[in-house]
PDB file of N, CA and C in Angstrom:
ATOM      1  N   MET A  98       5.029  50.030  12.158  1.00 56.00           N
ATOM      2  CA  MET A  98       6.149  49.203  11.666  1.00 56.00           C
ATOM      3  C   MET A  98       7.506  49.690  12.392  1.00 56.00           C
ATOM      4  N   GLY A  99       7.667  51.034  12.461  1.00 62.00           N
ATOM      5  CA  GLY A  99       8.865  51.591  12.969  1.00 62.00           C
ATOM      6  C   GLY A  99       9.005  51.165  14.577  1.00 62.00           C
ATOM      7  N   ALA A 100       7.857  51.193  15.183  1.00 69.00           N
ATOM      8  CA  ALA A 100       7.860  50.844  16.662  1.00 69.00           C
ATOM      9  C   ALA A 100       8.344  49.473  16.821  1.00 69.00           C
ATOM     10  N   PHE A 101       7.742  48.518  15.816  1.00 76.00           N
ATOM     11  CA  PHE A 101       8.153  46.978  16.025  1.00 76.00           C
ATOM     12  C   PHE A 101       9.510  46.915  15.810  1.00 76.00           C
ATOM     13  N   ILE A 102      10.176  47.511  14.761  1.00 68.00           N
ATOM     14  CA  ILE A 102      11.554  47.420  14.468  1.00 68.00           C
ATOM     15  C   ILE A 102      12.414  47.939  15.544  1.00 68.00           C
ATOM     16  N   GLY A 103      12.000  49.044  16.161  1.00 67.00           N
ATOM     17  CA  GLY A 103      12.710  49.685  17.284  1.00 67.00           C
ATOM     18  C   GLY A 103      12.784  48.814  18.456  1.00 67.00           C
ATOM     19  N   ARG A 104      11.880  47.787  18.746  1.00 71.00           N
ATOM     20  CA  ARG A 104      11.957  46.850  19.789  1.00 71.00           C
ATOM     21  C   ARG A 104      12.794  45.730  19.568  1.00 71.00           C
ATOM     22  N   LEU A 105      13.209  45.389  18.311  1.00 70.00           N
ATOM     23  CA  LEU A 105      14.136  44.220  17.893  1.00 70.00           C
ATOM     24  C   LEU A 105      15.429  44.372  18.624  1.00 70.00           C
ATOM     25  N   PRO A 106      16.047  43.242  19.075  1.00 68.00           N
ATOM     26  CA  PRO A 106      17.394  43.287  19.564  1.00 68.00           C
ATOM     27  C   PRO A 106      18.402  43.882  18.627  1.00 68.00           C
ATOM     28  N   GLY A 107      19.272  44.851  18.963  1.00 64.00           N
ATOM     29  CA  GLY A 107      20.273  45.385  18.153  1.00 64.00           C
ATOM     30  C   GLY A 107      19.832  46.523  17.395  1.00 64.00           C
ATOM     31  N   ALA A 108      18.561  46.954  17.477  1.00 66.00           N
ATOM     32  CA  ALA A 108      18.063  48.186  16.937  1.00 66.00           C
ATOM     33  C   ALA A 108      18.701  49.399  17.495  1.00 66.00           C
ATOM     34  N   ILE A 109      19.034  50.378  16.572  1.00 63.00           N
ATOM     35  CA  ILE A 109      19.590  51.503  17.086  1.00 63.00           C
ATOM     36  C   ILE A 109      18.789  52.736  16.835  1.00 63.00           C
ATOM     37  N   VAL A 110      19.014  53.740  17.646  1.00 56.00           N
ATOM     38  CA  VAL A 110      18.156  55.021  17.573  1.00 56.00           C
ATOM     39  C   VAL A 110      18.968  55.946  16.863  1.00 56.00           C
ATOM     40  N   LEU A 111      18.569  56.380  15.644  1.00 61.00           N
ATOM     41  CA  LEU A 111      19.240  57.300  14.701  1.00 61.00           C
ATOM     42  C   LEU A 111      18.481  58.554  14.610  1.00 61.00           C
ATOM     43  N   MET A 112      17.187  58.544  14.512  1.00 71.00           N
ATOM     44  CA  MET A 112      16.384  59.718  14.141  1.00 71.00           C
ATOM     45  C   MET A 112      16.521  60.824  15.151  1.00 71.00           C
ATOM     46  N   PRO A 113      16.736  62.036  14.846  1.00 76.00           N
ATOM     47  CA  PRO A 113      16.769  63.176  15.685  1.00 76.00           C
ATOM     48  C   PRO A 113      15.387  63.252  16.615  1.00 76.00           C
ATOM     49  N   GLN A 114      14.282  62.910  16.020  1.00 76.00           N
ATOM     50  CA  GLN A 114      12.981  62.845  16.817  1.00 76.00           C
ATOM     51  C   GLN A 114      12.966  61.826  17.846  1.00 76.00           C
ATOM     52  N   GLU A 115      13.599  60.705  17.526  1.00 80.00           N
ATOM     53  CA  GLU A 115      13.665  59.565  18.521  1.00 80.00           C
ATOM     54  C   GLU A 115      14.780  59.933  19.641  1.00 80.00           C
ATOM     55  N   LEU A 116      15.769  60.589  19.297  1.00 82.00           N
ATOM     56  CA  LEU A 116      16.796  61.059  20.215  1.00 82.00           C
ATOM     57  C   LEU A 116      16.209  62.106  21.259  1.00 82.00           C
ATOM     58  N   LYS A 117      15.363  62.961  20.715  1.00 84.00           N
ATOM     59  CA  LYS A 117      14.766  63.874  21.601  1.00 84.00           C
ATOM     60  C   LYS A 117      13.917  63.340  22.704  1.00 84.00           C
ATOM     61  N   LEU A 118      13.554  62.087  22.588  1.00 84.00           N
ATOM     62  CA  LEU A 118      12.672  61.404  23.528  1.00 84.00           C
ATOM     63  C   LEU A 118      13.590  60.865  24.642  1.00 84.00           C
ATOM     64  N   LEU A 119      14.896  60.690  24.425  1.00 85.00           N
ATOM     65  CA  LEU A 119      15.749  60.175  25.469  1.00 85.00           C
ATOM     66  C   LEU A 119      16.152  61.144  26.301  1.00 85.00           C
ATOM     67  N   SER A 120      16.268  60.829  27.637  1.00 89.00           N
ATOM     68  CA  SER A 120      16.781  61.683  28.554  1.00 89.00           C
ATOM     69  C   SER A 120      18.261  62.071  28.506  1.00 89.00           C
ATOM     70  N   ARG A 121      18.646  63.147  29.072  1.00 87.00           N
ATOM     71  CA  ARG A 121      20.104  63.511  29.097  1.00 87.00           C
ATOM     72  C   ARG A 121      20.988  62.351  29.581  1.00 87.00           C
ATOM     73  N   ASP A 122      20.531  61.780  30.692  1.00 89.00           N
ATOM     74  CA  ASP A 122      21.283  60.572  31.274  1.00 89.00           C
ATOM     75  C   ASP A 122      21.339  59.470  30.339  1.00 89.00           C
ATOM     76  N   GLN A 123      20.371  59.115  29.632  1.00 89.00           N
ATOM     77  CA  GLN A 123      20.387  58.020  28.647  1.00 89.00           C
ATOM     78  C   GLN A 123      21.314  58.426  27.542  1.00 89.00           C
ATOM     79  N   CYS A 124      21.354  59.631  26.941  1.00 86.00           N
ATOM     80  CA  CYS A 124      22.244  60.021  25.855  1.00 86.00           C
ATOM     81  C   CYS A 124      23.687  59.997  26.411  1.00 86.00           C
ATOM     82  N   GLU A 125      23.870  60.358  27.571  1.00 85.00           N
ATOM     83  CA  GLU A 125      25.287  60.384  28.096  1.00 85.00           C
ATOM     84  C   GLU A 125      25.858  58.767  28.281  1.00 85.00           C
ATOM     85  N   THR A 126      24.889  58.082  28.686  1.00 87.00           N
ATOM     86  CA  THR A 126      25.112  56.604  28.793  1.00 87.00           C
ATOM     87  C   THR A 126      25.580  56.073  27.343  1.00 87.00           C
ATOM     88  N   ARG A 127      24.693  56.443  26.494  1.00 85.00           N
ATOM     89  CA  ARG A 127      25.006  55.898  24.973  1.00 85.00           C
ATOM     90  C   ARG A 127      26.300  56.396  24.575  1.00 85.00           C
ATOM     91  N   LEU A 128      26.593  57.693  24.771  1.00 85.00           N
ATOM     92  CA  LEU A 128      27.859  58.226  24.356  1.00 85.00           C
ATOM     93  C   LEU A 128      29.105  57.453  24.976  1.00 85.00           C
ATOM     94  N   ARG A 129      28.868  57.222  26.287  1.00 84.00           N
ATOM     95  CA  ARG A 129      30.026  56.471  26.899  1.00 84.00           C
ATOM     96  C   ARG A 129      30.180  55.067  26.351  1.00 84.00           C
ATOM     97  N   LEU A 130      29.027  54.348  26.013  1.00 84.00           N
ATOM     98  CA  LEU A 130      29.006  53.060  25.358  1.00 84.00           C
ATOM     99  C   LEU A 130      29.706  53.055  23.912  1.00 84.00           C
ATOM    100  N   GLU A 131      29.507  54.235  23.270  1.00 79.00           N
ATOM    101  CA  GLU A 131      30.154  54.461  21.959  1.00 79.00           C
ATOM    102  C   GLU A 131      31.604  54.899  22.175  1.00 79.00           C
ATOM    103  N   ALA A 132      32.087  55.166  23.353  1.00 72.00           N
ATOM    104  CA  ALA A 132      33.512  55.600  23.598  1.00 72.00           C
ATOM    105  C   ALA A 132      33.761  56.953  22.899  1.00 72.00           C
ATOM    106  N   GLU A 133      32.638  57.821  23.022  1.00 72.00           N
ATOM    107  CA  GLU A 133      32.704  59.167  22.596  1.00 72.00           C
ATOM    108  C   GLU A 133      32.864  60.025  23.658  1.00 72.00           C
ATOM    109  N   SER A 134      33.914  61.002  23.667  1.00 77.00           N
ATOM    110  CA  SER A 134      34.115  61.943  24.855  1.00 77.00           C
ATOM    111  C   SER A 134      33.200  63.184  24.586  1.00 77.00           C
ATOM    112  N   TYR A 135      32.699  63.702  25.661  1.00 76.00           N
ATOM    113  CA  TYR A 135      31.894  64.918  25.644  1.00 76.00           C
ATOM    114  C   TYR A 135      32.171  65.661  26.898  1.00 76.00           C
ATOM    115  N   LYS A 136      31.784  67.069  26.821  1.00 82.00           N
ATOM    116  CA  LYS A 136      32.099  67.888  27.891  1.00 82.00           C
ATOM    117  C   LYS A 136      30.768  67.988  28.739  1.00 82.00           C
ATOM    118  N   PRO A 137      30.802  67.896  30.026  1.00 81.00           N
ATOM    119  CA  PRO A 137      29.687  67.839  30.794  1.00 81.00           C
ATOM    120  C   PRO A 137      28.799  69.222  30.746  1.00 81.00           C
ATOM    121  N   GLU A 138      29.452  70.269  30.298  1.00 84.00           N
ATOM    122  CA  GLU A 138      28.848  71.436  30.187  1.00 84.00           C
ATOM    123  C   GLU A 138      28.030  71.636  28.757  1.00 84.00           C
ATOM    124  N   MET A 139      28.090  70.639  28.029  1.00 86.00           N
ATOM    125  CA  MET A 139      27.535  70.785  26.786  1.00 86.00           C
ATOM    126  C   MET A 139      25.897  70.864  26.923  1.00 86.00           C
ATOM    127  N   SER A 140      25.174  71.501  26.066  1.00 87.00           N
ATOM    128  CA  SER A 140      23.804  71.451  26.044  1.00 87.00           C
ATOM    129  C   SER A 140      23.165  70.210  25.776  1.00 87.00           C
ATOM    130  N   ASP A 141      21.886  70.054  26.061  1.00 86.00           N
ATOM    131  CA  ASP A 141      21.040  68.750  25.695  1.00 86.00           C
ATOM    132  C   ASP A 141      21.138  68.620  24.194  1.00 86.00           C
ATOM    133  N   ASP A 142      20.897  69.688  23.406  1.00 86.00           N
ATOM    134  CA  ASP A 142      20.895  69.600  21.992  1.00 86.00           C
ATOM    135  C   ASP A 142      22.346  69.216  21.380  1.00 86.00           C
ATOM    136  N   GLU A 143      23.354  69.732  21.999  1.00 87.00           N
ATOM    137  CA  GLU A 143      24.669  69.337  21.456  1.00 87.00           C
ATOM    138  C   GLU A 143      25.007  67.986  21.780  1.00 87.00           C
ATOM    139  N   ILE A 144      24.597  67.464  22.928  1.00 86.00           N
ATOM    140  CA  ILE A 144      24.784  65.993  23.310  1.00 86.00           C
ATOM    141  C   ILE A 144      24.087  65.047  22.416  1.00 86.00           C
ATOM    142  N   ARG A 145      22.809  65.419  22.192  1.00 87.00           N
ATOM    143  CA  ARG A 145      22.011  64.588  21.116  1.00 87.00           C
ATOM    144  C   ARG A 145      22.550  64.629  19.679  1.00 87.00           C
ATOM    145  N   LEU A 146      23.149  65.849  19.318  1.00 86.00           N
ATOM    146  CA  LEU A 146      23.738  65.904  17.929  1.00 86.00           C
ATOM    147  C   LEU A 146      25.050  65.031  18.011  1.00 86.00           C
ATOM    148  N   LEU A 147      25.784  65.038  19.024  1.00 87.00           N
ATOM    149  CA  LEU A 147      27.070  64.319  19.090  1.00 87.00           C
ATOM    150  C   LEU A 147      26.639  62.829  19.024  1.00 87.00           C
ATOM    151  N   LEU A 148      25.583  62.448  19.812  1.00 85.00           N
ATOM    152  CA  LEU A 148      25.175  60.953  19.774  1.00 85.00           C
ATOM    153  C   LEU A 148      24.666  60.572  18.435  1.00 85.00           C
ATOM    154  N   GLU A 149      23.999  61.454  17.738  1.00 84.00           N
ATOM    155  CA  GLU A 149      23.409  60.900  16.461  1.00 84.00           C
ATOM    156  C   GLU A 149      24.659  60.926  15.489  1.00 84.00           C
ATOM    157  N   GLY A 150      25.616  61.731  15.595  1.00 85.00           N
ATOM    158  CA  GLY A 150      26.679  61.598  14.635  1.00 85.00           C
ATOM    159  C   GLY A 150      27.556  60.335  15.010  1.00 85.00           C
ATOM    160  N   CYS A 151      27.778  59.993  16.200  1.00 84.00           N
ATOM    161  CA  CYS A 151      28.639  58.808  16.579  1.00 84.00           C
ATOM    162  C   CYS A 151      27.870  57.517  16.258  1.00 84.00           C
ATOM    163  N   LEU A 152      26.541  57.587  16.348  1.00 78.00           N
ATOM    164  CA  LEU A 152      25.778  56.271  16.034  1.00 78.00           C
ATOM    165  C   LEU A 152      25.772  56.075  14.461  1.00 78.00           C
ATOM    166  N   GLY A 153      25.618  57.161  13.846  1.00 80.00           N
ATOM    167  CA  GLY A 153      25.555  57.036  12.230  1.00 80.00           C
ATOM    168  C   GLY A 153      26.933  56.783  11.661  1.00 80.00           C
ATOM    169  N   ARG A 154      27.962  57.265  12.280  1.00 82.00           N
ATOM    170  CA  ARG A 154      29.302  57.286  11.700  1.00 82.00           C
ATOM    171  C   ARG A 154      29.707  55.858  11.157  1.00 82.00           C
ATOM    172  N   LYS A 155      29.544  54.967  12.087  1.00 75.00           N
ATOM    173  CA  LYS A 155      30.074  53.572  11.754  1.00 75.00           C
ATOM    174  C   LYS A 155      29.333  52.919  10.723  1.00 75.00           C
ATOM    175  N   TYR A 156      28.091  53.344  10.341  1.00 78.00           N
ATOM    176  CA  TYR A 156      27.326  52.762   9.211  1.00 78.00           C
ATOM    177  C   TYR A 156      27.718  53.582   7.988  1.00 78.00           C
ATOM    178  N   CYS A 157      27.904  54.814   8.033  1.00 81.00           N
ATOM    179  CA  CYS A 157      28.339  55.602   6.847  1.00 81.00           C
ATOM    180  C   CYS A 157      29.597  55.211   6.304  1.00 81.00           C
ATOM    181  N   GLU A 158      30.616  54.761   7.328  1.00 83.00           N
ATOM    182  CA  GLU A 158      31.753  54.295   6.837  1.00 83.00           C
ATOM    183  C   GLU A 158      31.728  53.090   6.077  1.00 83.00           C
ATOM    184  N   CYS A 159      30.881  52.226   6.272  1.00 84.00           N
ATOM    185  CA  CYS A 159      30.678  50.942   5.573  1.00 84.00           C
ATOM    186  C   CYS A 159      29.906  51.073   4.365  1.00 84.00           C
ATOM    187  N   PHE A 160      29.107  52.090   4.196  1.00 86.00           N
ATOM    188  CA  PHE A 160      28.079  52.101   3.179  1.00 86.00           C
ATOM    189  C   PHE A 160      28.705  52.184   1.790  1.00 86.00           C
ATOM    190  N   VAL A 161      29.577  53.108   1.346  1.00 87.00           N
ATOM    191  CA  VAL A 161      30.102  53.062   0.065  1.00 87.00           C
ATOM    192  C   VAL A 161      30.860  51.788  -0.289  1.00 87.00           C
ATOM    193  N   PRO A 162      31.909  51.328   0.584  1.00 89.00           N
ATOM    194  CA  PRO A 162      32.491  50.124   0.196  1.00 89.00           C
ATOM    195  C   PRO A 162      31.490  48.914  -0.076  1.00 89.00           C
ATOM    196  N   ALA A 163      30.493  48.742   0.713  1.00 88.00           N
ATOM    197  CA  ALA A 163      29.544  47.737   0.600  1.00 88.00           C
ATOM    198  C   ALA A 163      28.763  47.894  -0.789  1.00 88.00           C
ATOM    199  N   MET A 164      28.308  49.165  -1.058  1.00 89.00           N
ATOM    200  CA  MET A 164      27.670  49.335  -2.294  1.00 89.00           C
ATOM    201  C   MET A 164      28.498  49.024  -3.536  1.00 89.00           C
ATOM    202  N   VAL A 165      29.685  49.458  -3.569  1.00 91.00           N
ATOM    203  CA  VAL A 165      30.733  49.205  -4.532  1.00 91.00           C
ATOM    204  C   VAL A 165      30.910  47.598  -4.807  1.00 91.00           C
ATOM    205  N   ILE A 166      31.126  46.874  -3.684  1.00 90.00           N
ATOM    206  CA  ILE A 166      31.329  45.483  -3.693  1.00 90.00           C
ATOM    207  C   ILE A 166      30.003  44.816  -4.250  1.00 90.00           C
ATOM    208  N   ALA A 167      28.837  45.288  -3.906  1.00 89.00           N
ATOM    209  CA  ALA A 167      27.539  44.727  -4.349  1.00 89.00           C
ATOM    210  C   ALA A 167      27.374  45.071  -5.866  1.00 89.00           C
ATOM    211  N   ILE A 168      27.805  46.118  -6.290  1.00 90.00           N
ATOM    212  CA  ILE A 168      27.547  46.485  -7.738  1.00 90.00           C
ATOM    213  C   ILE A 168      28.599  45.645  -8.584  1.00 90.00           C
ATOM    214  N   LEU A 169      29.799  45.431  -8.036  1.00 91.00           N
ATOM    215  CA  LEU A 169      30.829  44.655  -8.672  1.00 91.00           C
ATOM    216  C   LEU A 169      30.265  43.174  -8.736  1.00 91.00           C
ATOM    217  N   ALA A 170      29.697  42.650  -7.681  1.00 89.00           N
ATOM    218  CA  ALA A 170      29.159  41.318  -7.670  1.00 89.00           C
ATOM    219  C   ALA A 170      27.996  41.160  -8.709  1.00 89.00           C
ATOM    220  N   TYR A 171      27.162  42.198  -8.801  1.00 89.00           N
ATOM    221  CA  TYR A 171      26.109  42.171  -9.746  1.00 89.00           C
ATOM    222  C   TYR A 171      26.593  42.219 -11.175  1.00 89.00           C
ATOM    223  N   LEU A 172      27.756  43.016 -11.538  1.00 90.00           N
ATOM    224  CA  LEU A 172      28.299  43.014 -12.892  1.00 90.00           C
ATOM    225  C   LEU A 172      28.890  41.650 -13.102  1.00 90.00           C
ATOM    226  N   SER A 173      29.654  41.076 -12.195  1.00 91.00           N
ATOM    227  CA  SER A 173      30.268  39.829 -12.397  1.00 91.00           C
ATOM    228  C   SER A 173      29.347  38.686 -12.723  1.00 91.00           C
ATOM    229  N   LEU A 174      28.312  38.711 -11.811  1.00 89.00           N
ATOM    230  CA  LEU A 174      27.219  37.553 -11.987  1.00 89.00           C
ATOM    231  C   LEU A 174      26.430  37.802 -13.268  1.00 89.00           C
ATOM    232  N   SER A 175      26.108  39.052 -13.620  1.00 89.00           N
ATOM    233  CA  SER A 175      25.304  39.230 -14.793  1.00 89.00           C
ATOM    234  C   SER A 175      26.207  38.831 -16.054  1.00 89.00           C
ATOM    235  N   ALA A 176      27.508  39.042 -16.018  1.00 90.00           N
ATOM    236  CA  ALA A 176      28.204  38.608 -17.119  1.00 90.00           C
ATOM    237  C   ALA A 176      28.439  37.025 -17.135  1.00 90.00           C
ATOM    238  N   ILE A 177      28.439  36.432 -16.065  1.00 91.00           N
ATOM    239  CA  ILE A 177      28.554  34.932 -16.003  1.00 91.00           C
ATOM    240  C   ILE A 177      27.396  34.169 -16.291  1.00 91.00           C
ATOM    241  N   LEU A 178      26.217  34.662 -15.605  1.00 87.00           N
ATOM    242  CA  LEU A 178      25.045  33.905 -15.674  1.00 87.00           C
ATOM    243  C   LEU A 178      24.177  34.298 -16.885  1.00 87.00           C
ATOM    244  N   PRO A 179      23.359  33.258 -17.321  1.00 86.00           N
ATOM    245  CA  PRO A 179      22.476  33.618 -18.581  1.00 86.00           C
ATOM    246  C   PRO A 179      21.401  34.687 -18.370  1.00 86.00           C
ATOM    247  N   SER A 180      20.934  34.853 -17.126  1.00 82.00           N
ATOM    248  CA  SER A 180      19.845  35.768 -16.757  1.00 82.00           C
ATOM    249  C   SER A 180      20.515  36.799 -15.621  1.00 82.00           C
ATOM    250  N   ASP A 181      20.150  37.984 -15.845  1.00 80.00           N
ATOM    251  CA  ASP A 181      20.643  38.907 -14.725  1.00 80.00           C
ATOM    252  C   ASP A 181      19.669  38.958 -13.511  1.00 80.00           C
ATOM    253  N   GLY A 182      18.605  38.192 -13.682  1.00 81.00           N
ATOM    254  CA  GLY A 182      17.689  38.052 -12.484  1.00 81.00           C
ATOM    255  C   GLY A 182      18.423  37.509 -11.302  1.00 81.00           C
ATOM    256  N   TYR A 183      19.289  36.482 -11.476  1.00 81.00           N
ATOM    257  CA  TYR A 183      19.937  35.850 -10.363  1.00 81.00           C
ATOM    258  C   TYR A 183      20.934  36.883  -9.805  1.00 81.00           C
ATOM    259  N   ALA A 184      21.553  37.669 -10.640  1.00 82.00           N
ATOM    260  CA  ALA A 184      22.569  38.605 -10.277  1.00 82.00           C
ATOM    261  C   ALA A 184      21.944  39.790  -9.357  1.00 82.00           C
ATOM    262  N   LEU A 185      20.593  40.028  -9.597  1.00 84.00           N
ATOM    263  CA  LEU A 185      19.975  41.016  -8.802  1.00 84.00           C
ATOM    264  C   LEU A 185      19.945  40.594  -7.236  1.00 84.00           C
ATOM    265  N   ALA A 186      20.054  39.362  -6.960  1.00 82.00           N
ATOM    266  CA  ALA A 186      20.037  38.887  -5.616  1.00 82.00           C
ATOM    267  C   ALA A 186      21.321  39.479  -4.885  1.00 82.00           C
ATOM    268  N   ALA A 187      22.286  39.670  -5.633  1.00 80.00           N
ATOM    269  CA  ALA A 187      23.635  40.202  -5.100  1.00 80.00           C
ATOM    270  C   ALA A 187      23.453  41.531  -4.620  1.00 80.00           C
ATOM    271  N   LEU A 188      22.644  42.387  -5.241  1.00 81.00           N
ATOM    272  CA  LEU A 188      22.346  43.787  -4.817  1.00 81.00           C
ATOM    273  C   LEU A 188      21.582  43.730  -3.498  1.00 81.00           C
ATOM    274  N   ALA A 189      20.742  42.690  -3.252  1.00 81.00           N
ATOM    275  CA  ALA A 189      19.987  42.630  -1.934  1.00 81.00           C
ATOM    276  C   ALA A 189      20.816  41.934  -0.910  1.00 81.00           C
ATOM    277  N   ALA A 190      21.542  40.869  -1.321  1.00 83.00           N
ATOM    278  CA  ALA A 190      22.216  40.072  -0.169  1.00 83.00           C
ATOM    279  C   ALA A 190      23.572  40.577   0.141  1.00 83.00           C
ATOM    280  N   VAL A 191      24.213  41.239  -0.552  1.00 83.00           N
ATOM    281  CA  VAL A 191      25.607  41.674  -0.192  1.00 83.00           C
ATOM    282  C   VAL A 191      25.784  42.874   0.716  1.00 83.00           C
ATOM    283  N   PRO A 192      25.090  43.897   0.339  1.00 83.00           N
ATOM    284  CA  PRO A 192      25.527  45.195   1.259  1.00 83.00           C
ATOM    285  C   PRO A 192      24.994  45.041   2.687  1.00 83.00           C
ATOM    286  N   ALA A 193      23.756  44.590   2.832  1.00 78.00           N
ATOM    287  CA  ALA A 193      23.207  44.670   4.199  1.00 78.00           C
ATOM    288  C   ALA A 193      24.047  44.000   5.315  1.00 78.00           C
ATOM    289  N   PRO A 194      24.463  42.690   5.082  1.00 80.00           N
ATOM    290  CA  PRO A 194      25.270  42.141   6.194  1.00 80.00           C
ATOM    291  C   PRO A 194      26.584  42.873   6.259  1.00 80.00           C
ATOM    292  N   MET A 195      27.160  43.464   5.340  1.00 79.00           N
ATOM    293  CA  MET A 195      28.483  44.157   5.430  1.00 79.00           C
ATOM    294  C   MET A 195      28.325  45.439   6.236  1.00 79.00           C
ATOM    295  N   ILE A 196      27.098  46.226   6.031  1.00 74.00           N
ATOM    296  CA  ILE A 196      26.941  47.480   6.713  1.00 74.00           C
ATOM    297  C   ILE A 196      26.549  47.192   8.102  1.00 74.00           C
ATOM    298  N   LEU A 197      25.765  46.137   8.334  1.00 72.00           N
ATOM    299  CA  LEU A 197      25.163  45.992   9.758  1.00 72.00           C
ATOM    300  C   LEU A 197      26.057  45.049  10.595  1.00 72.00           C
ATOM    301  N   ALA A 198      27.125  44.502   9.927  1.00 70.00           N
ATOM    302  CA  ALA A 198      28.020  43.675  10.821  1.00 70.00           C
ATOM    303  C   ALA A 198      28.852  44.485  11.777  1.00 70.00           C
TER     304      ALA A 198
END
């Protein structure tokens, strides 16, 4: 399943195990695409650690606000609607597009 998801367009490499499979040149190219500066004298492990951090940073910055909005949407909908079953859809539908956008 993970291999299938990794081949989808827009899939990102975050796992340290998967980053270790990338060559140094590939890591440097990804760092340049992410507009992250690095020193050429850095070791391979330091470059991979920097790449992992910059790839994950943009998703971490969006995670908490997206979850707060999703919980507020759930609370609002559960107060308005007769059943909170419909409000549960807000927990599934709201945060993912906000985080991945």
